[in-house]
Short mmCIF file of C-alpha atoms in Angstrom, two decimals:
data_model
loop_
_atom_site.label_atom_id
_atom_site.label_comp_id
_atom_site.label_asym_id
_atom_site.label_seq_id
_atom_site.Cartn_x
_atom_site.Cartn_y
_atom_site.Cartn_z
CA MET A 1 -4.90 -18.90 -4.67
CA ALA A 2 -6.89 -19.26 -1.53
CA GLU A 3 -7.26 -22.64 0.63
CA TRP A 4 -10.06 -23.25 -1.71
CA ARG A 5 -12.49 -22.19 -4.16
CA ILE A 6 -15.84 -22.71 -5.65
CA VAL A 7 -15.86 -23.40 -9.31
CA ASP A 8 -18.38 -21.61 -10.89
CA ARG A 9 -21.42 -23.48 -12.24
CA VAL A 10 -25.05 -23.43 -12.08
CA GLU A 11 -26.07 -26.83 -10.91
CA ARG A 12 -25.14 -28.09 -7.31
CA ASP A 13 -24.95 -31.57 -6.83
CA VAL A 14 -27.55 -33.76 -5.22
CA LEU A 15 -24.84 -36.09 -4.26
CA GLY A 16 -21.41 -35.21 -5.76
CA GLU A 17 -19.18 -38.25 -6.27
CA GLY A 18 -16.92 -40.59 -7.83
CA THR A 19 -14.29 -37.58 -8.68
CA LEU A 20 -11.92 -39.23 -11.92
CA TRP A 21 -9.03 -36.97 -13.86
CA CYS A 22 -8.81 -38.23 -17.12
CA ALA A 23 -5.22 -36.50 -18.36
CA ARG A 24 -6.31 -37.70 -22.26
CA GLN A 25 -9.18 -35.38 -22.18
CA ASN A 26 -7.52 -32.77 -20.04
CA ALA A 27 -10.92 -33.00 -17.70
CA LEU A 28 -12.04 -33.97 -14.44
CA TYR A 29 -15.54 -35.93 -13.96
CA TRP A 30 -17.78 -36.51 -11.24
CA VAL A 31 -20.96 -37.77 -10.84
CA ASP A 32 -24.24 -36.83 -8.96
CA ILE A 33 -25.57 -40.30 -7.95
CA LEU A 34 -29.17 -39.29 -7.30
CA ALA A 35 -29.85 -36.51 -9.91
CA PRO A 36 -28.83 -38.97 -11.55
CA ALA A 37 -25.80 -37.40 -13.68
CA ILE A 38 -22.57 -37.00 -15.23
CA ASN A 39 -20.39 -34.13 -14.83
CA ARG A 40 -17.26 -32.99 -16.65
CA LEU A 41 -15.45 -29.85 -15.87
CA SER A 42 -12.70 -28.90 -18.59
CA LEU A 43 -9.45 -27.59 -17.31
CA THR A 44 -8.34 -26.38 -20.90
CA ASP A 45 -11.07 -23.78 -21.24
CA GLY A 46 -13.09 -24.32 -17.92
CA ARG A 47 -16.59 -25.41 -19.97
CA ILE A 48 -18.61 -27.55 -17.32
CA ASP A 49 -20.50 -30.59 -19.42
CA ARG A 50 -23.89 -32.59 -17.74
CA TRP A 51 -25.56 -35.40 -18.72
CA ALA A 52 -28.56 -36.62 -17.19
CA MET A 53 -28.28 -40.80 -16.51
CA PRO A 54 -31.59 -43.31 -16.46
CA GLU A 55 -30.68 -44.27 -13.02
CA PRO A 56 -28.21 -43.91 -10.03
CA VAL A 57 -25.00 -43.51 -11.25
CA GLY A 58 -21.74 -44.25 -8.11
CA TRP A 59 -18.70 -44.26 -10.25
CA LEU A 60 -16.85 -43.97 -13.50
CA VAL A 61 -13.25 -45.56 -14.39
CA GLU A 62 -11.43 -44.78 -17.58
CA ARG A 63 -10.96 -47.72 -19.96
CA GLU A 64 -7.26 -47.96 -21.53
CA GLN A 65 -9.15 -48.68 -25.17
CA GLY A 66 -11.03 -45.54 -24.85
CA GLY A 67 -14.82 -44.30 -23.18
CA PHE A 68 -15.27 -45.82 -19.44
CA ILE A 69 -16.84 -48.21 -17.31
CA ALA A 70 -19.83 -47.15 -15.29
CA GLY A 71 -21.04 -48.05 -11.69
CA LEU A 72 -24.82 -48.17 -12.15
CA LYS A 73 -27.79 -49.10 -9.93
CA SER A 74 -28.63 -51.83 -12.17
CA GLY A 75 -24.74 -53.15 -12.07
CA PHE A 76 -21.49 -52.55 -14.34
CA ALA A 77 -21.93 -50.76 -17.61
CA ALA A 78 -19.79 -49.75 -20.81
CA LEU A 79 -20.46 -46.13 -21.45
CA THR A 80 -19.61 -43.29 -23.60
CA VAL A 81 -20.33 -39.82 -23.97
CA ASP A 82 -20.65 -37.14 -26.61
CA PRO A 83 -23.16 -38.88 -27.19
CA LEU A 84 -24.08 -40.69 -23.95
CA SER A 85 -23.86 -44.54 -24.66
CA ILE A 86 -24.51 -47.35 -21.86
CA THR A 87 -23.88 -50.79 -22.63
CA PRO A 88 -25.01 -53.09 -19.62
CA ILE A 89 -21.98 -56.00 -19.08
CA ALA A 90 -23.51 -57.58 -15.37
CA ASP A 91 -25.32 -57.21 -12.69
CA PRO A 92 -23.40 -58.80 -9.65
CA GLU A 93 -26.82 -58.48 -7.19
CA PRO A 94 -29.88 -59.38 -9.09
CA HIS A 95 -31.23 -60.62 -5.27
CA LEU A 96 -30.99 -57.19 -4.06
CA PRO A 97 -32.93 -55.00 -6.28
CA GLY A 98 -32.87 -52.12 -3.34
CA SER A 99 -29.02 -52.11 -3.81
CA ARG A 100 -27.12 -50.16 -5.95
CA MET A 101 -23.23 -48.95 -6.66
CA ASN A 102 -21.49 -46.30 -4.57
CA ASP A 103 -17.79 -45.51 -4.93
CA GLY A 104 -14.94 -47.44 -7.06
CA LYS A 105 -11.63 -47.22 -8.96
CA ALA A 106 -9.42 -49.25 -10.86
CA ASP A 107 -5.80 -50.44 -9.22
CA VAL A 108 -2.45 -50.35 -11.39
CA SER A 109 -2.84 -54.07 -12.15
CA GLY A 110 -6.50 -52.74 -14.17
CA HIS A 111 -9.10 -54.29 -12.24
CA ILE A 112 -11.74 -52.14 -10.57
CA TRP A 113 -12.49 -52.25 -7.19
CA CYS A 114 -15.93 -50.88 -5.69
CA GLY A 115 -18.90 -51.15 -3.09
CA THR A 116 -22.46 -51.63 -2.93
CA MET A 117 -24.93 -50.42 -0.68
CA ASP A 118 -28.60 -50.65 0.41
CA THR A 119 -30.02 -47.60 -1.06
CA ALA A 120 -32.52 -47.44 1.95
CA GLU A 121 -29.51 -47.46 3.96
CA GLU A 122 -31.24 -50.26 6.16
CA ASN A 123 -29.17 -53.28 5.92
CA ALA A 124 -25.59 -53.56 5.55
CA CYS A 125 -25.68 -56.04 2.68
CA GLY A 126 -22.95 -54.07 1.10
CA THR A 127 -20.43 -55.89 -0.71
CA LEU A 128 -16.56 -55.17 -2.36
CA TYR A 129 -16.41 -56.12 -5.57
CA ARG A 130 -13.50 -56.45 -8.14
CA LEU A 131 -13.93 -56.73 -11.90
CA ALA A 132 -11.41 -57.94 -13.87
CA PRO A 133 -10.28 -57.12 -17.36
CA ASP A 134 -11.78 -59.84 -19.03
CA LEU A 135 -15.48 -58.72 -17.55
CA SER A 136 -15.59 -61.27 -14.98
CA TRP A 137 -16.34 -60.04 -10.90
CA GLN A 138 -15.76 -61.71 -8.12
CA ALA A 139 -17.19 -60.61 -4.40
CA MET A 140 -13.96 -59.57 -2.24
CA ASP A 141 -15.66 -58.59 1.13
CA ARG A 142 -19.08 -58.15 2.23
CA ASP A 143 -21.57 -56.81 5.13
CA TYR A 144 -20.93 -52.71 4.37
CA GLY A 145 -23.54 -50.45 5.68
CA VAL A 146 -21.98 -47.80 3.18
CA PRO A 147 -18.66 -48.27 1.20
CA ASN A 148 -16.76 -45.84 0.43
CA GLY A 149 -12.99 -45.14 -1.37
CA PRO A 150 -11.18 -47.14 -2.90
CA ALA A 151 -7.99 -46.07 -2.59
CA PHE A 152 -4.59 -47.62 -3.06
CA SER A 153 -0.80 -46.78 -1.60
CA GLY A 154 1.65 -45.99 -3.99
CA ASP A 155 3.94 -49.10 -3.44
CA GLY A 156 0.28 -51.26 -4.03
CA ARG A 157 1.03 -53.21 -1.02
CA TRP A 158 -2.38 -51.71 0.76
CA LEU A 159 -6.07 -51.21 -0.27
CA TYR A 160 -8.02 -48.60 1.53
CA HIS A 161 -11.86 -49.15 1.72
CA SER A 162 -13.92 -47.75 4.26
CA ASP A 163 -18.02 -48.09 5.84
CA THR A 164 -18.91 -44.92 6.28
CA ALA A 165 -21.86 -46.16 8.78
CA GLN A 166 -19.26 -47.70 10.98
CA ARG A 167 -17.18 -44.65 10.88
CA THR A 168 -14.22 -46.75 9.84
CA VAL A 169 -11.23 -46.67 7.28
CA TYR A 170 -10.07 -50.46 6.91
CA ARG A 171 -7.07 -51.24 5.46
CA PHE A 172 -6.15 -54.71 3.69
CA ALA A 173 -3.01 -56.26 2.69
CA ARG A 174 -2.36 -57.27 -0.92
CA ASP A 175 -1.63 -60.53 -1.65
CA GLU A 176 0.51 -62.00 -4.41
CA SER A 177 -2.41 -62.42 -6.78
CA GLY A 178 -3.70 -59.15 -6.28
CA GLY A 179 -6.42 -59.63 -4.14
CA ILE A 180 -6.87 -59.25 -0.13
CA THR A 181 -6.23 -60.27 2.91
CA GLU A 182 -8.96 -59.86 5.78
CA ARG A 183 -9.97 -55.97 6.97
CA VAL A 184 -8.47 -54.12 9.52
CA PRO A 185 -9.09 -51.11 11.53
CA PHE A 186 -6.97 -48.40 10.02
CA ILE A 187 -8.83 -45.00 10.98
CA ARG A 188 -11.90 -44.61 13.28
CA PHE A 189 -14.01 -41.25 12.88
CA GLU A 190 -15.36 -39.56 16.23
CA GLU A 191 -18.71 -38.30 16.23
CA ALA A 192 -17.07 -34.52 15.85
CA ASP A 193 -15.39 -35.79 12.72
CA GLY A 194 -18.46 -36.74 10.69
CA TYR A 195 -18.00 -39.82 8.66
CA PRO A 196 -15.35 -41.33 6.04
CA ASP A 197 -16.69 -40.72 2.77
CA GLY A 198 -14.17 -40.63 -0.29
CA MET A 199 -10.88 -41.03 -0.20
CA THR A 200 -7.44 -40.62 -2.42
CA VAL A 201 -3.70 -41.41 -1.96
CA ASP A 202 -1.73 -38.44 -2.53
CA ALA A 203 2.36 -38.78 -3.93
CA GLU A 204 3.99 -39.02 -0.89
CA ASP A 205 1.76 -41.91 0.56
CA HIS A 206 -1.14 -39.78 2.56
CA LEU A 207 -4.34 -40.42 2.24
CA TRP A 208 -6.88 -37.41 1.71
CA ILE A 209 -10.32 -38.63 2.99
CA ALA A 210 -13.60 -36.13 2.80
CA HIS A 211 -15.44 -35.72 5.61
CA TRP A 212 -19.55 -36.43 5.36
CA GLY A 213 -20.86 -34.53 7.84
CA GLY A 214 -17.35 -33.35 9.00
CA GLY A 215 -17.08 -30.15 6.83
CA ARG A 216 -13.54 -30.98 5.76
CA ILE A 217 -10.94 -32.89 4.32
CA SER A 218 -8.18 -34.37 6.11
CA ARG A 219 -4.80 -36.01 5.35
CA PHE A 220 -3.39 -38.88 7.46
CA ASP A 221 0.17 -40.37 7.14
CA THR A 222 0.86 -43.88 6.71
CA GLN A 223 0.40 -44.71 10.08
CA GLY A 224 -3.09 -43.35 9.99
CA THR A 225 -1.91 -40.06 12.21
CA LEU A 226 -3.86 -37.02 11.07
CA VAL A 227 -1.46 -34.55 10.36
CA ARG A 228 -3.45 -32.30 8.05
CA SER A 229 -7.30 -30.59 7.79
CA ILE A 230 -8.71 -28.14 5.32
CA ALA A 231 -11.98 -27.04 6.33
CA LEU A 232 -14.66 -26.64 3.48
CA PRO A 233 -18.07 -24.36 3.83
CA ALA A 234 -19.89 -27.81 2.79
CA ARG A 235 -21.73 -29.76 5.33
CA GLN A 236 -21.52 -33.01 3.44
CA VAL A 237 -17.74 -33.18 1.46
CA THR A 238 -18.07 -36.28 -0.55
CA ASN A 239 -14.80 -37.29 -2.70
CA VAL A 240 -11.64 -36.15 -3.65
CA THR A 241 -9.11 -36.67 -6.31
CA PHE A 242 -5.68 -34.81 -7.78
CA ALA A 243 -5.67 -33.78 -11.17
CA GLY A 244 -4.29 -31.32 -13.93
CA GLU A 245 -1.39 -31.80 -16.20
CA ASN A 246 1.12 -32.01 -12.78
CA LEU A 247 -1.30 -33.77 -10.83
CA ASP A 248 -1.21 -30.63 -8.39
CA ARG A 249 -4.95 -29.46 -8.52
CA MET A 250 -6.86 -30.96 -6.19
CA PHE A 251 -10.85 -31.27 -7.02
CA VAL A 252 -13.42 -31.89 -3.93
CA THR A 253 -17.39 -32.31 -4.52
CA SER A 254 -19.92 -32.25 -1.97
CA ALA A 255 -23.77 -32.96 -1.45
CA THR A 256 -27.33 -31.36 -0.41
CA ILE A 257 -29.13 -34.31 0.19
CA GLY A 258 -30.98 -34.06 3.44
CA LEU A 259 -30.10 -30.79 3.77
CA THR A 260 -31.80 -27.46 3.36
CA PRO A 261 -28.91 -26.15 1.46
CA HIS A 262 -26.36 -23.38 1.97
CA PRO A 263 -25.15 -21.97 -1.47
CA GLU A 264 -22.06 -23.83 -0.49
CA ASP A 265 -23.84 -27.54 -0.19
CA GLY A 266 -23.36 -29.47 -3.47
CA ALA A 267 -20.29 -27.35 -4.66
CA LEU A 268 -17.41 -28.31 -6.64
CA PHE A 269 -14.49 -26.82 -4.82
CA GLU A 270 -10.61 -26.58 -6.08
CA VAL A 271 -8.64 -26.98 -3.10
CA ASP A 272 -4.32 -25.89 -2.49
CA ALA A 273 -3.18 -28.72 -0.94
CA GLY A 274 0.55 -27.84 -1.43
CA VAL A 275 0.63 -31.68 -2.63
CA LYS A 276 0.43 -33.65 -6.09
CA GLY A 277 -1.58 -36.66 -6.65
CA ARG A 278 -0.59 -40.10 -8.52
CA PRO A 279 -1.73 -40.77 -12.08
CA THR A 280 -4.77 -42.10 -12.48
CA PRO A 281 -5.11 -46.17 -13.13
CA LEU A 282 -6.84 -46.78 -16.11
CA PHE A 283 -9.03 -50.13 -16.68
CA ARG A 284 -7.57 -52.77 -19.03
CA GLY A 285 -10.57 -54.31 -20.28
#
């Protein structure tokens, strides 16, 4: 195929995010945070399903036992689809009614890492949390404007996480307990680059980053050096993941929020990246 194609569907996402490859179902999930909704693309027959949500949803992580954990505006929740069922677990920020979850993923140890943010984007009150398999949670880092990522190196030594508002991707060393050391700036975006948004690591340990306001995705090596960019016609590119039986199909989300939308804005893209991704870790709780 060409370098990219738009996945044919009726809807365009307000704020497409949270891409998740589900091997059990041979399906790609992603969220529309502000619609709010959950989307599913079957790679078996191309069918797209969409479930309206009662509140903003930032991410989904698949559970080892089946179903999902979701990051909602009200906090962590257990979730299933077909039919839709939501069971609250915990709200880590009851003292911040204006905050919401934004992006999250599981690591290979079966913990979920996710960030919160001020919905109005006025205060840098966001926090990076870790949810353990016993459903306890812990604040791991603070003072984010718009947290995005996270992503993990293939050897488990590094966690990547960004503050989109600061145009900065940080790298954290992992300690023996699975926690993190202090954040260190790893990649800084210039104004012409837009803002770093969702991320994933490929099978060659290179980091792919979506450019909000930059109309592209980019690949960086383990030293943070840009090695490739793929331009997309959407202006607000938000998230990226690998999918498919061989993890050789890349999907990218985008958004229409704040725009007089073009037909490509808010679309879901399939991109020919020419590399493979890594299996999706499951939450062990």
